Amino acid sequence: MQRKRMVRILGRNIYSTLTLSSFTFILLMWFALSYSGAVKELFLPSPGSVLQALGEMHEEGILVDYTLDSTYRVVVGWIMAVIVSIPLGMLVATSKKAEAILTPVIEFARYLPVVAMVPLTLLYFGIGDLQKFAVIFLGTFFQLVLMVSDVVAGVQRDLLRAAATLGASRWQIYRLVLMPASLPGIMDSLRITIGWAWTYLVVAELVAANSGLGHMILKSQRFLATDRMFAGLIIIGLLGLATDLFFKWLTRVVVPWNEKAGGKA
């Protein structure tokens, strides 16, 4: 037991070292290319310039406010998609009639580029946060419905038959068999789609926005302020990384029976 624990700790240390090494390599390449003059400051600002830009934005009072605005839009738009897509995906997976009615429509809609629908969202929802929610919703909802449907459809039918044989009602089968069996896959789908939500955030804030990280990046592009553009991208990347780590932790807490929850060997 002690040996297994030592091996596990050693494996975590190696994993952490490799993770830090990858980020260190990127930073070293950034330092080398920017400070050596191999790439012009206009195209690749130095780390010092980006840090200075972050400090300036903080002094201007927009760094925290814009970050909170963007986070709020991502979370609300994504949660709206989750609330609708999970029960709908389960319905599609368990009902042939629902599958016949909904799947063709969803398959059609998920191939429509969200960028092309931005003008319509402006027309329907105005220029407020509701329009931003709608863009993030459209970018994640249709994909998430199909992902949840595939996960639920992959549950072993023997489990459902055994529950029905033991006298479980349809609701009990959903609650006690179908949901626990599909929850690990659903958690993975949620982790993937919230990453897409951060991507569509920039699309949502590029048009008719007066705050947010996407708005700040577009405004900086107009003035060729690449240091601020890099600062905004780095903040979005760090927020996305934090979100991903949070979902990995949440998966271990919510579905401890999942084999993947413990990590790879």
mmCIF file of C-alpha atoms in Angstrom, residues 17 159 165 233:
data_model
loop_
_atom_site.group_PDB
_atom_site.id
_atom_site.type_symbol
_atom_site.label_atom_id
_atom_site.label_comp_id
_atom_site.label_asym_id
_atom_site.label_seq_id
_atom_site.Cartn_x
_atom_site.Cartn_y
_atom_site.Cartn_z
ATOM 1 C CA THR A 17 6.849 18.907 -13.881
ATOM 2 C CA LEU A 159 -29.030 -2.280 -16.748
ATOM 3 C CA THR A 165 -37.615 -6.440 -14.282
ATOM 4 C CA LEU A 233 -6.155 36.639 -24.902
#
